[in-house]
Amino acid sequence: MRRLQDERGIAALTVLMVTSALAVAGAVVTFTASTEVEIAGRDRRAEEAFTAAEAGLEMAVGHFTQNVTFSEGQTFECLNNPLVDDAVEYREPTTGEACGVHITSPTSPPGRIVVPATGSPFLDYNVVSRAQEGRTVNRVLAASFHLETLDIPFGMFIDGDVDLNGTAKLFRESMLVTGSVTSRNNMNTDANTNRAFDDPDLGWAFHKDRIVSDPAPGMCVHNGQSVGCAAVFSNAQIYAKQGTKPTDEIHAASSDPAVSSFPHDRDYTHQGKVDSSGEKALVVTLPTGEVIEAMDQLKELAEIQALYFNFKNGRPDNVQLQPADIGAPAREFAENVVIYIDADADDQIGWKINLIPGSTSSDIRYTNDSGQRVGSLSGIIVVRGGSLRLEANTQWSGALFVPENEVRILGGAICTCTIYAKGFSAQGGNSTIQLTDEWFLRFPAGLVSILRTRFLECEAFQPSAVCPAS
């Protein structure tokens, strides 16, 4: 009997020990499971934060496509990442604005195009993208981007003939033409009116390698640097008058270009450069292929900005676009706008809408950093198929691309722009096509290639050239 009682006691003790062990095991399993759930949740939040921060870098790429340069005086740019809760998004210390994506530029001045001695003009940006999931999970990614200008015209490029019926001014901008130029006497290239024709071509750094002539193009001075002089260059002949008589050619076969009324002009017939085999080289080459390649990106930007128009209907139409046709001036436009128009070959597109950067008189306006609605910084007009007519007294700043047809500019119109077209004519008096230093500070959208050159994740207390100190 006593032995039975001892065995019962041992059994009870064993049961107690087993129960305790099971309880401890259960607690361990429960703790382990909850820990794994927490770790899995933290990993998930970390992945989500990484994805959100990486999306911020892609936002920066989209921003660069539409806004190549900084505004004047700007030293940084803040973008609000929609994937990051505004309550936890990083705030820019000086302005307090949401700044999940912080953009700076190491070029000098910041966000300005650099023109190297060789190679394409470029500018660089550094981007820091922050994201937070929950109270403790933070991811900070950084990247560097290198932007190069596309090999497209920064001047006036005409893949055809030029007819200057009306008086026109071509200031600080050369005209490169594959066809003939008539009525050259109607065009004034003397911006400073000293009759020395020593005005610099501000697009020279971009297209100087596209001009070959004998004698070589004349050089002028701009900001202490030697650049090409503004002039007309043709792969055919340049005629002083509307007719095409040999006596009207501005450079006769035996004349000295230095005593011409247009000493810096060059034409193929009389001044084409002859190589060692006796063959004449073309005076100019045009970036036709590069221009066409840029069209898809420009069309995409126009569609994003709801500024794409399709007038193709198989009939010849004369369409005149007024401010109300694009919702101006009440509509809020982008900082840099792109208008893309598809048209039939016989369509004539008249443009009577002003874009005057920084001006309240502009039809196309955006809200700047100071909260003012002023003229957008630049605008590109693309017309595919039809011709483009810049109506009388219209002002435009940016670019005109009409790769299959003619650009016509009427009296009093002012285009601070680069132009590529199949033909050109000026009608009426006192129209102006020009480049200015300010134009390059407001570089048009969509005309750069973007390459990411560096990518890293920033860690606390490990600042770098790209990562912030905190």
PDB file of N, CA and C in Angstrom, residues 156-195:
ATOM      1  N   MET A 156      19.034  77.754 -85.722  1.00  0.00           N
ATOM      2  CA  MET A 156      17.965  77.676 -86.710  1.00  0.00           C
ATOM      3  C   MET A 156      18.425  76.764 -87.840  1.00  0.00           C
ATOM      4  N   PHE A 157      17.765  75.603 -87.963  1.00  0.00           N
ATOM      5  CA  PHE A 157      18.153  74.589 -88.928  1.00  0.00           C
ATOM      6  C   PHE A 157      17.000  74.362 -89.899  1.00  0.00           C
ATOM      7  N   ILE A 158      17.248  74.606 -91.180  1.00  0.00           N
ATOM      8  CA  ILE A 158      16.201  74.475 -92.193  1.00  0.00           C
ATOM      9  C   ILE A 158      16.644  73.435 -93.221  1.00  0.00           C
ATOM     10  N   ASP A 159      15.920  72.333 -93.266  1.00  0.00           N
ATOM     11  CA  ASP A 159      16.237  71.250 -94.201  1.00  0.00           C
ATOM     12  C   ASP A 159      15.461  71.468 -95.503  1.00  0.00           C
ATOM     13  N   GLY A 160      15.764  72.577 -96.166  1.00  0.00           N
ATOM     14  CA  GLY A 160      15.045  72.963 -97.377  1.00  0.00           C
ATOM     15  C   GLY A 160      15.427  74.378 -97.762  1.00  0.00           C
ATOM     16  N   ASP A 161      14.483  75.116 -98.376  1.00  0.00           N
ATOM     17  CA  ASP A 161      14.743  76.472 -98.854  1.00  0.00           C
ATOM     18  C   ASP A 161      14.235  77.533 -97.874  1.00  0.00           C
ATOM     19  N   VAL A 162      14.808  78.727 -97.996  1.00  0.00           N
ATOM     20  CA  VAL A 162      14.424  79.868 -97.167  1.00  0.00           C
ATOM     21  C   VAL A 162      14.038  81.024 -98.080  1.00  0.00           C
ATOM     22  N   ASP A 163      12.857  81.610 -97.796  1.00  0.00           N
ATOM     23  CA  ASP A 163      12.366  82.745 -98.589  1.00  0.00           C
ATOM     24  C   ASP A 163      12.043  83.887 -97.628  1.00  0.00           C
ATOM     25  N   LEU A 164      12.801  84.978 -97.740  1.00  0.00           N
ATOM     26  CA  LEU A 164      12.661  86.100 -96.804  1.00  0.00           C
ATOM     27  C   LEU A 164      11.940  87.262 -97.485  1.00  0.00           C
ATOM     28  N   ASN A 165      10.645  87.112 -97.711  1.00  0.00           N
ATOM     29  CA  ASN A 165       9.880  88.190 -98.353  1.00  0.00           C
ATOM     30  C   ASN A 165       9.824  89.427 -97.477  1.00  0.00           C
ATOM     31  N   GLY A 166       9.560  89.229 -96.183  1.00  0.00           N
ATOM     32  CA  GLY A 166       9.453  90.355 -95.270  1.00  0.00           C
ATOM     33  C   GLY A 166      10.762  90.601 -94.548  1.00  0.00           C
ATOM     34  N   THR A 167      10.866  91.740 -93.914  1.00  0.00           N
ATOM     35  CA  THR A 167      12.075  92.058 -93.154  1.00  0.00           C
ATOM     36  C   THR A 167      12.072  91.249 -91.864  1.00  0.00           C
ATOM     37  N   ALA A 168      13.155  90.559 -91.639  1.00  0.00           N
ATOM     38  CA  ALA A 168      13.277  89.714 -90.443  1.00  0.00           C
ATOM     39  C   ALA A 168      14.633  89.948 -89.808  1.00  0.00           C
ATOM     40  N   LYS A 169      14.681  89.716 -88.495  1.00  0.00           N
ATOM     41  CA  LYS A 169      15.942  89.835 -87.756  1.00  0.00           C
ATOM     42  C   LYS A 169      16.334  88.457 -87.242  1.00  0.00           C
ATOM     43  N   LEU A 170      17.616  88.146 -87.369  1.00  0.00           N
ATOM     44  CA  LEU A 170      18.159  86.900 -86.842  1.00  0.00           C
ATOM     45  C   LEU A 170      19.290  87.284 -85.903  1.00  0.00           C
ATOM     46  N   PHE A 171      18.983  87.389 -84.633  1.00  0.00           N
ATOM     47  CA  PHE A 171      19.935  87.930 -83.663  1.00  0.00           C
ATOM     48  C   PHE A 171      20.565  86.824 -82.810  1.00  0.00           C
ATOM     49  N   ARG A 172      21.903  86.813 -82.808  1.00  0.00           N
ATOM     50  CA  ARG A 172      22.685  85.896 -81.976  1.00  0.00           C
ATOM     51  C   ARG A 172      22.332  84.434 -82.239  1.00  0.00           C
ATOM     52  N   GLU A 173      21.984  84.162 -83.506  1.00  0.00           N
ATOM     53  CA  GLU A 173      21.564  82.818 -83.876  1.00  0.00           C
ATOM     54  C   GLU A 173      21.805  82.619 -85.368  1.00  0.00           C
ATOM     55  N   SER A 174      22.571  81.586 -85.715  1.00  0.00           N
ATOM     56  CA  SER A 174      22.847  81.318 -87.114  1.00  0.00           C
ATOM     57  C   SER A 174      21.724  80.515 -87.753  1.00  0.00           C
ATOM     58  N   MET A 175      21.653  80.609 -89.082  1.00  0.00           N
ATOM     59  CA  MET A 175      20.720  79.811 -89.865  1.00  0.00           C
ATOM     60  C   MET A 175      21.531  78.840 -90.712  1.00  0.00           C
ATOM     61  N   LEU A 176      21.312  77.536 -90.501  1.00  0.00           N
ATOM     62  CA  LEU A 176      21.964  76.501 -91.279  1.00  0.00           C
ATOM     63  C   LEU A 176      20.930  75.907 -92.223  1.00  0.00           C
ATOM     64  N   VAL A 177      21.198  75.975 -93.544  1.00  0.00           N
ATOM     65  CA  VAL A 177      20.192  75.672 -94.555  1.00  0.00           C
ATOM     66  C   VAL A 177      20.755  74.653 -95.546  1.00  0.00           C
ATOM     67  N   THR A 178      19.944  73.640 -95.886  1.00  0.00           N
ATOM     68  CA  THR A 178      20.393  72.694 -96.910  1.00  0.00           C
ATOM     69  C   THR A 178      20.051  73.181 -98.312  1.00  0.00           C
ATOM     70  N   GLY A 179      19.084  74.084 -98.454  1.00  0.00           N
ATOM     71  CA  GLY A 179      18.667  74.586 -99.762  1.00  0.00           C
ATOM     72  C   GLY A 179      19.153  76.001-100.020  1.00  0.00           C
ATOM     73  N   SER A 180      18.445  76.693-100.896  1.00  0.00           N
ATOM     74  CA  SER A 180      18.802  78.063-101.270  1.00  0.00           C
ATOM     75  C   SER A 180      18.160  79.076-100.334  1.00  0.00           C
ATOM     76  N   VAL A 181      18.781  80.239-100.240  1.00  0.00           N
ATOM     77  CA  VAL A 181      18.257  81.358 -99.456  1.00  0.00           C
ATOM     78  C   VAL A 181      18.038  82.520-100.407  1.00  0.00           C
ATOM     79  N   THR A 182      16.813  83.043-100.449  1.00  0.00           N
ATOM     80  CA  THR A 182      16.528  84.194-101.300  1.00  0.00           C
ATOM     81  C   THR A 182      16.124  85.390-100.452  1.00  0.00           C
ATOM     82  N   SER A 183      16.329  86.576-100.996  1.00  0.00           N
ATOM     83  CA  SER A 183      16.037  87.851-100.326  1.00  0.00           C
ATOM     84  C   SER A 183      16.852  88.008 -99.040  1.00  0.00           C
ATOM     85  N   ARG A 184      18.132  87.637 -99.111  1.00  0.00           N
ATOM     86  CA  ARG A 184      19.015  87.777 -97.933  1.00  0.00           C
ATOM     87  C   ARG A 184      19.081  89.221 -97.468  1.00  0.00           C
ATOM     88  N   ASN A 185      18.925  90.184 -98.394  1.00  0.00           N
ATOM     89  CA  ASN A 185      18.970  91.592 -98.014  1.00  0.00           C
ATOM     90  C   ASN A 185      17.881  91.963 -97.011  1.00  0.00           C
ATOM     91  N   ASN A 186      16.815  91.157 -96.952  1.00  0.00           N
ATOM     92  CA  ASN A 186      15.711  91.466 -96.033  1.00  0.00           C
ATOM     93  C   ASN A 186      15.983  91.009 -94.604  1.00  0.00           C
ATOM     94  N   MET A 187      17.067  90.277 -94.398  1.00  0.00           N
ATOM     95  CA  MET A 187      17.340  89.774 -93.054  1.00  0.00           C
ATOM     96  C   MET A 187      18.485  90.545 -92.409  1.00  0.00           C
ATOM     97  N   ASN A 188      18.267  90.968 -91.175  1.00  0.00           N
ATOM     98  CA  ASN A 188      19.267  91.713 -90.429  1.00  0.00           C
ATOM     99  C   ASN A 188      19.856  90.818 -89.345  1.00  0.00           C
ATOM    100  N   THR A 189      21.170  90.652 -89.356  1.00  0.00           N
ATOM    101  CA  THR A 189      21.846  89.874 -88.315  1.00  0.00           C
ATOM    102  C   THR A 189      22.704  90.764 -87.410  1.00  0.00           C
ATOM    103  N   ASP A 190      22.536  92.066 -87.526  1.00  0.00           N
ATOM    104  CA  ASP A 190      23.372  93.016 -86.778  1.00  0.00           C
ATOM    105  C   ASP A 190      22.643  93.471 -85.515  1.00  0.00           C
ATOM    106  N   ALA A 191      22.685  92.655 -84.483  1.00  0.00           N
ATOM    107  CA  ALA A 191      21.931  92.948 -83.261  1.00  0.00           C
ATOM    108  C   ALA A 191      22.405  94.217 -82.579  1.00  0.00           C
ATOM    109  N   ASN A 192      23.722  94.482 -82.574  1.00  0.00           N
ATOM    110  CA  ASN A 192      24.221  95.669 -81.876  1.00  0.00           C
ATOM    111  C   ASN A 192      24.281  96.902 -82.783  1.00  0.00           C
ATOM    112  N   THR A 193      23.817  96.750 -84.026  1.00  0.00           N
ATOM    113  CA  THR A 193      23.658  97.854 -84.996  1.00  0.00           C
ATOM    114  C   THR A 193      24.944  98.624 -85.275  1.00  0.00           C
ATOM    115  N   ASN A 194      26.110  97.984 -85.124  1.00  0.00           N
ATOM    116  CA  ASN A 194      27.352  98.701 -85.411  1.00  0.00           C
ATOM    117  C   ASN A 194      27.828  98.471 -86.842  1.00  0.00           C
ATOM    118  N   ARG A 195      27.053  97.703 -87.620  1.00  0.00           N
ATOM    119  CA  ARG A 195      27.335  97.400 -89.025  1.00  0.00           C
ATOM    120  C   ARG A 195      28.632  96.630 -89.211  1.00  0.00           C
TER     121      ARG A 195
END
